[in-house]
Amino acid sequence: MGTRSISDEDRIFASFKKALATAERFSDPYVHWHLSGLFPKDLALAYNELNFPVTGVGDLSGKREYHNDTRHYFDADNIKKFPSVAAAANAFQAPRMIAKIEDFFKTDLEGTFLRIEYAQDTTGFWLEPHTDLGVKRLTLLIYISDDPAHATLGTDIFDAHKTWAKRSPFAANTAMAFVPNDHTFHGFQNREIKGTRKSLILNYVTTDWRDREQLCFPDKTVSRSG
C-alpha cells in the first residue's frame, strides 16, 4: 500500500494551524495577535525570493492605493506561474482553513473572497493610520523579508485617537493579525528601509470589493462547508 504524499497545501495548513495554537494575544489598544511560523520554512523562503518588479513611491505615499498600477498580488496569473503562490492561495481558500480561521478569530468569512497582496516597500513609504473596517473581514500582515535590518519595520499600532501605541515585531514568517473594527488603527510611520521590506497582506473581503482582478479566485467565494 503506497504512502500518500503531503502536498504544499497540506503543509501550509499544518504550519498555520500550529501558528494559531501558539499565537500571542494582545488586548491593548485593541485585540490583535502575533503569529510565528505561518509557512513551512522552504515556502517562506520561496515567497521572499519571488522576483516581482520593485517600484519606489516617489513623492507620493500614505495610502497603498496611490500606486495601484505597480502593486502585485497572488492573482490568477501568478497562481499559474508560481507553484508556491498556488499553494498559498489554495491553502487559504480551502474549507478546512476557513473553518479553522473562523473558529479561532470568531469572525464570519462565509461568502468572502481571498485577497493576498505581495507588498514591497522601500524608503519613502509610509501609511497613515487606518482601520481596514468595511469590506475586509480579517487582516493578516505577514512579514516575509529576512534581513536583520528590518527588525524595526513592523506595523505601527495606534489607539482609538490615532495616537501611536506600539510597533509589531518584524521577523520573517511571522504576522500581526486582527479582525477589523472601528478602532483597529494601524499604519507605518515614515522611517528608513534598507533594501526592500517584503510582506504578504492577506484579507478576506466581501463581495463589495471592486477590483476583482486582485483576488486569488475572482469567481469563487470561500466557505467552511466546501
mmCIF file of N, CA and C in Angstrom, residues 62-184:
data_model
loop_
_atom_site.group_PDB
_atom_site.id
_atom_site.type_symbol
_atom_site.label_atom_id
_atom_site.label_comp_id
_atom_site.label_asym_id
_atom_site.label_seq_id
_atom_site.Cartn_x
_atom_site.Cartn_y
_atom_site.Cartn_z
ATOM 1 N N GLY A 62 1.368 57.306 1.825
ATOM 2 C CA GLY A 62 0.298 57.490 2.801
ATOM 3 C C GLY A 62 -0.817 56.486 2.626
ATOM 4 N N LYS A 63 -1.054 56.070 1.373
ATOM 5 C CA LYS A 63 -2.062 55.056 1.074
ATOM 6 C C LYS A 63 -1.521 54.157 -0.036
ATOM 7 N N ARG A 64 -1.721 52.852 0.101
ATOM 8 C CA ARG A 64 -1.230 51.947 -0.934
ATOM 9 C C ARG A 64 -1.931 52.174 -2.276
ATOM 10 N N GLU A 65 -3.196 52.581 -2.234
ATOM 11 C CA GLU A 65 -3.931 52.723 -3.486
ATOM 12 C C GLU A 65 -3.400 53.848 -4.377
ATOM 13 N N TYR A 66 -2.523 54.690 -3.834
ATOM 14 C CA TYR A 66 -1.901 55.704 -4.679
ATOM 15 C C TYR A 66 -1.049 55.070 -5.780
ATOM 16 N N HIS A 67 -0.674 53.798 -5.581
ATOM 17 C CA HIS A 67 0.241 53.141 -6.524
ATOM 18 C C HIS A 67 -0.357 51.829 -7.051
ATOM 19 N N ASN A 68 -1.645 51.845 -7.318
ATOM 20 C CA ASN A 68 -2.341 50.627 -7.746
ATOM 21 C C ASN A 68 -1.731 49.995 -8.991
ATOM 22 N N ASP A 69 -1.169 50.817 -9.876
ATOM 23 C CA ASP A 69 -0.665 50.287 -11.149
ATOM 24 C C ASP A 69 0.645 49.530 -11.016
ATOM 25 N N THR A 70 1.284 49.579 -9.825
ATOM 26 C CA THR A 70 2.559 48.867 -9.652
ATOM 27 C C THR A 70 2.485 47.829 -8.535
ATOM 28 N N ARG A 71 1.286 47.510 -8.057
ATOM 29 C CA ARG A 71 1.145 46.546 -6.964
ATOM 30 C C ARG A 71 1.064 45.126 -7.523
ATOM 31 N N HIS A 72 1.396 44.142 -6.666
ATOM 32 C CA HIS A 72 1.428 42.739 -7.088
ATOM 33 C C HIS A 72 0.562 41.889 -6.154
ATOM 34 N N TYR A 73 -0.015 40.837 -6.725
ATOM 35 C CA TYR A 73 -0.959 40.012 -5.982
ATOM 36 C C TYR A 73 -0.756 38.534 -6.286
ATOM 37 N N PHE A 74 -1.262 37.707 -5.399
ATOM 38 C CA PHE A 74 -1.377 36.277 -5.692
ATOM 39 C C PHE A 74 -2.672 36.113 -6.496
ATOM 40 N N ASP A 75 -2.643 36.611 -7.709
ATOM 41 C CA ASP A 75 -3.810 36.616 -8.577
ATOM 42 C C ASP A 75 -3.781 35.417 -9.519
ATOM 43 N N ALA A 76 -4.737 35.363 -10.413
ATOM 44 C CA ALA A 76 -4.864 34.198 -11.289
ATOM 45 C C ALA A 76 -3.597 33.949 -12.094
ATOM 46 N N ASP A 77 -2.981 35.006 -12.627
ATOM 47 C CA ASP A 77 -1.774 34.842 -13.441
ATOM 48 C C ASP A 77 -0.608 34.299 -12.613
ATOM 49 N N ASN A 78 -0.398 34.863 -11.430
ATOM 50 C CA ASN A 78 0.729 34.419 -10.608
ATOM 51 C C ASN A 78 0.494 33.048 -9.987
ATOM 52 N N ILE A 79 -0.761 32.682 -9.791
ATOM 53 C CA ILE A 79 -1.079 31.327 -9.336
ATOM 54 C C ILE A 79 -0.657 30.310 -10.391
ATOM 55 N N LYS A 80 -0.819 30.662 -11.662
ATOM 56 C CA LYS A 80 -0.409 29.777 -12.752
ATOM 57 C C LYS A 80 1.109 29.704 -12.884
ATOM 58 N N LYS A 81 1.790 30.825 -12.616
ATOM 59 C CA LYS A 81 3.234 30.901 -12.838
ATOM 60 C C LYS A 81 4.052 30.251 -11.728
ATOM 61 N N PHE A 82 3.603 30.379 -10.490
ATOM 62 C CA PHE A 82 4.432 30.006 -9.345
ATOM 63 C C PHE A 82 3.730 28.960 -8.476
ATOM 64 N N PRO A 83 4.272 27.745 -8.384
ATOM 65 C CA PRO A 83 3.661 26.719 -7.532
ATOM 66 C C PRO A 83 3.520 27.149 -6.076
ATOM 67 N N SER A 84 4.478 27.918 -5.556
ATOM 68 C CA SER A 84 4.385 28.362 -4.156
ATOM 69 C C SER A 84 3.213 29.311 -3.959
ATOM 70 N N VAL A 85 2.955 30.146 -4.949
ATOM 71 C CA VAL A 85 1.808 31.057 -4.891
ATOM 72 C C VAL A 85 0.507 30.261 -4.940
ATOM 73 N N ALA A 86 0.451 29.282 -5.815
ATOM 74 C CA ALA A 86 -0.741 28.434 -5.913
ATOM 75 C C ALA A 86 -0.993 27.701 -4.604
ATOM 76 N N ALA A 87 0.074 27.240 -3.960
ATOM 77 C CA ALA A 87 -0.080 26.506 -2.692
ATOM 78 C C ALA A 87 -0.695 27.392 -1.625
ATOM 79 N N ALA A 88 -0.235 28.621 -1.508
ATOM 80 C CA ALA A 88 -0.783 29.536 -0.504
ATOM 81 C C ALA A 88 -2.234 29.873 -0.811
ATOM 82 N N ALA A 89 -2.518 30.178 -2.064
ATOM 83 C CA ALA A 89 -3.883 30.529 -2.438
ATOM 84 C C ALA A 89 -4.843 29.369 -2.176
ATOM 85 N N ASN A 90 -4.461 28.168 -2.587
ATOM 86 C CA ASN A 90 -5.335 27.011 -2.376
ATOM 87 C C ASN A 90 -5.493 26.681 -0.895
ATOM 88 N N ALA A 91 -4.417 26.845 -0.127
ATOM 89 C CA ALA A 91 -4.480 26.536 1.305
ATOM 90 C C ALA A 91 -5.445 27.463 2.030
ATOM 91 N N PHE A 92 -5.389 28.759 1.731
ATOM 92 C CA PHE A 92 -6.228 29.720 2.439
ATOM 93 C C PHE A 92 -7.633 29.834 1.853
ATOM 94 N N GLN A 93 -7.862 29.179 0.729
ATOM 95 C CA GLN A 93 -9.199 29.102 0.142
ATOM 96 C C GLN A 93 -9.956 27.881 0.645
ATOM 97 N N ALA A 94 -9.234 26.871 1.117
ATOM 98 C CA ALA A 94 -9.830 25.567 1.443
ATOM 99 C C ALA A 94 -10.796 25.651 2.627
ATOM 100 N N PRO A 95 -11.882 24.878 2.574
ATOM 101 C CA PRO A 95 -12.872 24.886 3.658
ATOM 102 C C PRO A 95 -12.278 24.594 5.036
ATOM 103 N N ARG A 96 -11.312 23.682 5.135
ATOM 104 C CA ARG A 96 -10.731 23.368 6.438
ATOM 105 C C ARG A 96 -10.017 24.570 7.031
ATOM 106 N N MET A 97 -9.356 25.379 6.160
ATOM 107 C CA MET A 97 -8.683 26.587 6.642
ATOM 108 C C MET A 97 -9.702 27.637 7.060
ATOM 109 N N ILE A 98 -10.757 27.784 6.291
ATOM 110 C CA ILE A 98 -11.804 28.750 6.634
ATOM 111 C C ILE A 98 -12.414 28.400 7.989
ATOM 112 N N ALA A 99 -12.691 27.133 8.210
ATOM 113 C CA ALA A 99 -13.260 26.708 9.491
ATOM 114 C C ALA A 99 -12.305 27.002 10.640
ATOM 115 N N LYS A 100 -11.032 26.716 10.444
ATOM 116 C CA LYS A 100 -10.029 26.945 11.489
ATOM 117 C C LYS A 100 -9.919 28.441 11.810
ATOM 118 N N ILE A 101 -9.876 29.269 10.779
ATOM 119 C CA ILE A 101 -9.755 30.714 10.970
ATOM 120 C C ILE A 101 -11.002 31.289 11.637
ATOM 121 N N GLU A 102 -12.175 30.884 11.178
ATOM 122 C CA GLU A 102 -13.416 31.392 11.771
ATOM 123 C C GLU A 102 -13.507 31.036 13.246
ATOM 124 N N ASP A 103 -13.154 29.806 13.577
ATOM 125 C CA ASP A 103 -13.247 29.369 14.964
ATOM 126 C C ASP A 103 -12.241 30.104 15.855
ATOM 127 N N PHE A 104 -11.044 30.351 15.332
ATOM 128 C CA PHE A 104 -10.012 30.995 16.146
ATOM 129 C C PHE A 104 -10.284 32.480 16.335
ATOM 130 N N PHE A 105 -10.580 33.188 15.245
ATOM 131 C CA PHE A 105 -10.740 34.635 15.311
ATOM 132 C C PHE A 105 -12.177 35.072 15.593
ATOM 133 N N LYS A 106 -13.096 34.110 15.642
ATOM 134 C CA LYS A 106 -14.502 34.420 15.911
ATOM 135 C C LYS A 106 -15.045 35.439 14.906
ATOM 136 N N THR A 107 -14.814 35.148 13.647
ATOM 137 C CA THR A 107 -15.292 36.015 12.574
ATOM 138 C C THR A 107 -15.974 35.167 11.507
ATOM 139 N N ASP A 108 -16.859 35.767 10.761
ATOM 140 C CA ASP A 108 -17.626 35.065 9.731
ATOM 141 C C ASP A 108 -17.042 35.400 8.362
ATOM 142 N N LEU A 109 -16.497 34.398 7.692
ATOM 143 C CA LEU A 109 -15.906 34.593 6.377
ATOM 144 C C LEU A 109 -16.786 34.076 5.246
ATOM 145 N N GLU A 110 -17.912 33.524 5.571
ATOM 146 C CA GLU A 110 -18.790 32.925 4.568
ATOM 147 C C GLU A 110 -19.092 33.925 3.453
ATOM 148 N N GLY A 111 -18.850 33.490 2.207
ATOM 149 C CA GLY A 111 -19.177 34.314 1.063
ATOM 150 C C GLY A 111 -18.188 35.419 0.761
ATOM 151 N N THR A 112 -17.013 35.396 1.392
ATOM 152 C CA THR A 112 -15.986 36.403 1.096
ATOM 153 C C THR A 112 -14.999 35.865 0.059
ATOM 154 N N PHE A 113 -14.160 36.758 -0.441
ATOM 155 C CA PHE A 113 -13.114 36.397 -1.387
ATOM 156 C C PHE A 113 -11.750 36.480 -0.709
ATOM 157 N N LEU A 114 -10.827 35.635 -1.146
ATOM 158 C CA LEU A 114 -9.451 35.669 -0.667
ATOM 159 C C LEU A 114 -8.641 36.637 -1.511
ATOM 160 N N ARG A 115 -7.935 37.534 -0.818
ATOM 161 C CA ARG A 115 -7.064 38.507 -1.489
ATOM 162 C C ARG A 115 -5.704 38.488 -0.786
ATOM 163 N N ILE A 116 -4.634 38.273 -1.535
ATOM 164 C CA ILE A 116 -3.281 38.276 -0.985
ATOM 165 C C ILE A 116 -2.434 39.216 -1.825
ATOM 166 N N GLU A 117 -1.971 40.283 -1.203
ATOM 167 C CA GLU A 117 -1.089 41.232 -1.885
ATOM 168 C C GLU A 117 0.354 40.938 -1.511
ATOM 169 N N TYR A 118 1.248 41.058 -2.490
ATOM 170 C CA TYR A 118 2.685 40.920 -2.254
ATOM 171 C C TYR A 118 3.262 42.320 -2.214
ATOM 172 N N ALA A 119 3.499 42.833 -1.002
ATOM 173 C CA ALA A 119 3.933 44.212 -0.830
ATOM 174 C C ALA A 119 5.448 44.294 -0.752
ATOM 175 N N GLN A 120 6.007 45.286 -1.439
ATOM 176 C CA GLN A 120 7.449 45.521 -1.434
ATOM 177 C C GLN A 120 7.669 47.017 -1.178
ATOM 178 N N ASP A 121 8.114 47.333 0.022
ATOM 179 C CA ASP A 121 8.211 48.721 0.448
ATOM 180 C C ASP A 121 9.665 49.164 0.548
ATOM 181 N N THR A 122 9.918 50.385 0.115
ATOM 182 C CA THR A 122 11.256 50.959 0.153
ATOM 183 C C THR A 122 11.199 52.304 0.871
ATOM 184 N N THR A 123 12.378 52.865 1.154
ATOM 185 C CA THR A 123 12.442 54.137 1.860
ATOM 186 C C THR A 123 11.585 55.189 1.151
ATOM 187 N N GLY A 124 10.834 55.932 1.938
ATOM 188 C CA GLY A 124 9.886 56.906 1.408
ATOM 189 C C GLY A 124 8.457 56.439 1.583
ATOM 190 N N PHE A 125 8.284 55.129 1.801
ATOM 191 C CA PHE A 125 6.957 54.563 2.023
ATOM 192 C C PHE A 125 6.482 54.841 3.441
ATOM 193 N N TRP A 126 5.229 55.210 3.577
ATOM 194 C CA TRP A 126 4.576 55.301 4.878
ATOM 195 C C TRP A 126 3.085 55.129 4.673
ATOM 196 N N LEU A 127 2.386 54.763 5.733
ATOM 197 C CA LEU A 127 0.938 54.585 5.681
ATOM 198 C C LEU A 127 0.293 55.342 6.822
ATOM 199 N N GLU A 128 -0.719 56.122 6.520
ATOM 200 C CA GLU A 128 -1.466 56.819 7.558
ATOM 201 C C GLU A 128 -2.287 55.812 8.367
ATOM 202 N N PRO A 129 -2.612 56.129 9.623
ATOM 203 C CA PRO A 129 -3.434 55.219 10.424
ATOM 204 C C PRO A 129 -4.796 54.966 9.762
ATOM 205 N N HIS A 130 -5.165 53.705 9.672
ATOM 206 C CA HIS A 130 -6.452 53.317 9.085
ATOM 207 C C HIS A 130 -6.909 52.037 9.773
ATOM 208 N N THR A 131 -8.176 51.678 9.617
ATOM 209 C CA THR A 131 -8.740 50.567 10.400
ATOM 210 C C THR A 131 -8.951 49.276 9.620
ATOM 211 N N ASP A 132 -9.057 49.359 8.295
ATOM 212 C CA ASP A 132 -9.451 48.222 7.441
ATOM 213 C C ASP A 132 -10.937 47.882 7.561
ATOM 214 N N LEU A 133 -11.687 48.652 8.372
ATOM 215 C CA LEU A 133 -13.115 48.379 8.519
ATOM 216 C C LEU A 133 -13.830 48.642 7.197
ATOM 217 N N GLY A 134 -14.797 47.833 6.885
ATOM 218 C CA GLY A 134 -15.559 47.987 5.654
ATOM 219 C C GLY A 134 -15.682 46.653 4.959
ATOM 220 N N VAL A 135 -14.938 46.484 3.872
ATOM 221 C CA VAL A 135 -15.077 45.267 3.080
ATOM 222 C C VAL A 135 -14.159 44.139 3.555
ATOM 223 N N LYS A 136 -13.269 44.422 4.517
ATOM 224 C CA LYS A 136 -12.330 43.403 4.976
ATOM 225 C C LYS A 136 -12.824 42.743 6.262
ATOM 226 N N ARG A 137 -12.897 41.414 6.253
ATOM 227 C CA ARG A 137 -13.375 40.660 7.412
ATOM 228 C C ARG A 137 -12.239 40.151 8.296
ATOM 229 N N LEU A 138 -11.030 40.072 7.749
ATOM 230 C CA LEU A 138 -9.862 39.627 8.507
ATOM 231 C C LEU A 138 -8.620 40.199 7.839
ATOM 232 N N THR A 139 -7.648 40.609 8.654
ATOM 233 C CA THR A 139 -6.377 41.099 8.134
ATOM 234 C C THR A 139 -5.233 40.319 8.755
ATOM 235 N N LEU A 140 -4.373 39.778 7.902
ATOM 236 C CA LEU A 140 -3.130 39.131 8.315
ATOM 237 C C LEU A 140 -1.990 39.859 7.615
ATOM 238 N N LEU A 141 -1.134 40.502 8.393
ATOM 239 C CA LEU A 141 0.036 41.185 7.857
ATOM 240 C C LEU A 141 1.230 40.275 8.083
ATOM 241 N N ILE A 142 1.622 39.564 7.040
ATOM 242 C CA ILE A 142 2.618 38.504 7.147
ATOM 243 C C ILE A 142 3.963 39.031 6.664
ATOM 244 N N TYR A 143 4.939 39.032 7.548
ATOM 245 C CA TYR A 143 6.263 39.566 7.227
ATOM 246 C C TYR A 143 7.101 38.485 6.547
ATOM 247 N N ILE A 144 7.743 38.853 5.451
ATOM 248 C CA ILE A 144 8.419 37.886 4.592
ATOM 249 C C ILE A 144 9.926 38.105 4.520
ATOM 250 N N SER A 145 10.382 39.346 4.356
ATOM 251 C CA SER A 145 11.820 39.574 4.188
ATOM 252 C C SER A 145 12.585 39.165 5.441
ATOM 253 N N ASP A 146 13.790 38.620 5.234
ATOM 254 C CA ASP A 146 14.569 38.058 6.345
ATOM 255 C C ASP A 146 15.823 38.867 6.660
ATOM 256 N N ASP A 147 15.885 40.114 6.223
ATOM 257 C CA ASP A 147 17.019 40.985 6.502
ATOM 258 C C ASP A 147 16.991 41.403 7.979
ATOM 259 N N PRO A 148 18.066 41.147 8.741
ATOM 260 C CA PRO A 148 18.090 41.555 10.152
ATOM 261 C C PRO A 148 17.863 43.054 10.347
ATOM 262 N N ALA A 149 18.185 43.851 9.331
ATOM 263 C CA ALA A 149 17.994 45.294 9.420
ATOM 264 C C ALA A 149 16.514 45.682 9.417
ATOM 265 N N HIS A 150 15.646 44.725 9.147
ATOM 266 C CA HIS A 150 14.208 45.005 9.099
ATOM 267 C C HIS A 150 13.513 44.776 10.437
ATOM 268 N N ALA A 151 14.257 44.479 11.479
ATOM 269 C CA ALA A 151 13.666 44.145 12.779
ATOM 270 C C ALA A 151 12.776 45.251 13.332
ATOM 271 N N THR A 152 13.036 46.492 12.950
ATOM 272 C CA THR A 152 12.238 47.614 13.459
ATOM 273 C C THR A 152 11.171 48.073 12.466
ATOM 274 N N LEU A 153 10.891 47.268 11.467
ATOM 275 C CA LEU A 153 9.971 47.670 10.406
ATOM 276 C C LEU A 153 8.587 47.043 10.532
ATOM 277 N N GLY A 154 8.209 46.695 11.758
ATOM 278 C CA GLY A 154 6.884 46.133 11.966
ATOM 279 C C GLY A 154 5.781 47.164 11.797
ATOM 280 N N THR A 155 4.551 46.695 11.816
ATOM 281 C CA THR A 155 3.379 47.551 11.684
ATOM 282 C C THR A 155 3.221 48.443 12.914
ATOM 283 N N ASP A 156 2.941 49.712 12.682
ATOM 284 C CA ASP A 156 2.666 50.628 13.785
ATOM 285 C C ASP A 156 1.196 50.514 14.183
ATOM 286 N N ILE A 157 0.954 50.430 15.484
ATOM 287 C CA ILE A 157 -0.379 50.228 16.022
ATOM 288 C C ILE A 157 -0.781 51.478 16.810
ATOM 289 N N PHE A 158 -1.997 51.961 16.563
ATOM 290 C CA PHE A 158 -2.470 53.209 17.154
ATOM 291 C C PHE A 158 -3.734 52.964 17.975
ATOM 292 N N ASP A 159 -3.992 53.849 18.954
ATOM 293 C CA ASP A 159 -5.208 53.719 19.743
ATOM 294 C C ASP A 159 -6.376 54.367 19.007
ATOM 295 N N ALA A 160 -7.538 54.422 19.662
ATOM 296 C CA ALA A 160 -8.749 54.922 19.018
ATOM 297 C C ALA A 160 -8.656 56.390 18.635
ATOM 298 N N HIS A 161 -7.685 57.111 19.219
ATOM 299 C CA HIS A 161 -7.484 58.525 18.893
ATOM 300 C C HIS A 161 -6.354 58.719 17.873
ATOM 301 N N LYS A 162 -5.901 57.628 17.288
ATOM 302 C CA LYS A 162 -4.815 57.615 16.309
ATOM 303 C C LYS A 162 -3.484 58.049 16.921
ATOM 304 N N THR A 163 -3.349 57.826 18.210
ATOM 305 C CA THR A 163 -2.083 58.074 18.899
ATOM 306 C C THR A 163 -1.257 56.797 18.865
ATOM 307 N N TRP A 164 0.036 56.918 18.514
ATOM 308 C CA TRP A 164 0.897 55.747 18.422
ATOM 309 C C TRP A 164 0.939 55.011 19.748
ATOM 310 N N ALA A 165 0.777 53.688 19.709
ATOM 311 C CA ALA A 165 0.760 52.878 20.925
ATOM 312 C C ALA A 165 1.912 51.890 20.993
ATOM 313 N N LYS A 166 2.221 51.234 19.876
ATOM 314 C CA LYS A 166 3.249 50.203 19.883
ATOM 315 C C LYS A 166 3.599 49.835 18.447
ATOM 316 N N ARG A 167 4.579 48.976 18.305
ATOM 317 C CA ARG A 167 5.001 48.505 16.982
ATOM 318 C C ARG A 167 5.098 46.990 17.007
ATOM 319 N N SER A 168 4.493 46.360 16.038
ATOM 320 C CA SER A 168 4.568 44.911 15.940
ATOM 321 C C SER A 168 5.992 44.485 15.600
ATOM 322 N N PRO A 169 6.501 43.412 16.212
ATOM 323 C CA PRO A 169 7.840 42.935 15.842
ATOM 324 C C PRO A 169 7.846 42.413 14.417
ATOM 325 N N PHE A 170 8.935 42.684 13.696
ATOM 326 C CA PHE A 170 9.071 42.240 12.320
ATOM 327 C C PHE A 170 10.126 41.150 12.255
ATOM 328 N N ALA A 171 9.727 39.976 11.804
ATOM 329 C CA ALA A 171 10.657 38.873 11.569
ATOM 330 C C ALA A 171 10.056 38.002 10.480
ATOM 331 N N ALA A 172 10.918 37.391 9.679
ATOM 332 C CA ALA A 172 10.435 36.567 8.582
ATOM 333 C C ALA A 172 9.522 35.455 9.077
ATOM 334 N N ASN A 173 8.412 35.255 8.370
ATOM 335 C CA ASN A 173 7.468 34.166 8.629
ATOM 336 C C ASN A 173 6.692 34.367 9.931
ATOM 337 N N THR A 174 6.503 35.633 10.321
ATOM 338 C CA THR A 174 5.626 35.966 11.440
ATOM 339 C C THR A 174 4.550 36.915 10.927
ATOM 340 N N ALA A 175 3.556 37.184 11.764
ATOM 341 C CA ALA A 175 2.463 38.041 11.306
ATOM 342 C C ALA A 175 1.771 38.731 12.462
ATOM 343 N N MET A 176 1.165 39.860 12.146
ATOM 344 C CA MET A 176 0.195 40.513 13.007
ATOM 345 C C MET A 176 -1.177 40.249 12.402
ATOM 346 N N ALA A 177 -2.140 39.886 13.237
ATOM 347 C CA ALA A 177 -3.481 39.577 12.744
ATOM 348 C C ALA A 177 -4.527 40.281 13.588
ATOM 349 N N PHE A 178 -5.615 40.684 12.958
ATOM 350 C CA PHE A 178 -6.728 41.280 13.695
ATOM 351 C C PHE A 178 -8.003 41.216 12.858
ATOM 352 N N VAL A 179 -9.120 41.306 13.550
ATOM 353 C CA VAL A 179 -10.428 41.404 12.907
ATOM 354 C C VAL A 179 -10.796 42.881 12.868
ATOM 355 N N PRO A 180 -10.912 43.483 11.697
ATOM 356 C CA PRO A 180 -11.140 44.926 11.615
ATOM 357 C C PRO A 180 -12.418 45.379 12.317
ATOM 358 N N ASN A 181 -12.289 46.490 13.057
ATOM 359 C CA ASN A 181 -13.446 47.187 13.603
ATOM 360 C C ASN A 181 -13.160 48.682 13.538
ATOM 361 N N ASP A 182 -13.989 49.497 14.186
ATOM 362 C CA ASP A 182 -13.857 50.944 14.005
ATOM 363 C C ASP A 182 -12.694 51.571 14.758
ATOM 364 N N HIS A 183 -11.906 50.769 15.497
ATOM 365 C CA HIS A 183 -10.749 51.343 16.190
ATOM 366 C C HIS A 183 -9.468 50.523 16.003
ATOM 367 N N THR A 184 -9.429 49.680 14.985
ATOM 368 C CA THR A 184 -8.219 48.886 14.725
ATOM 369 C C THR A 184 -7.234 49.687 13.862
#
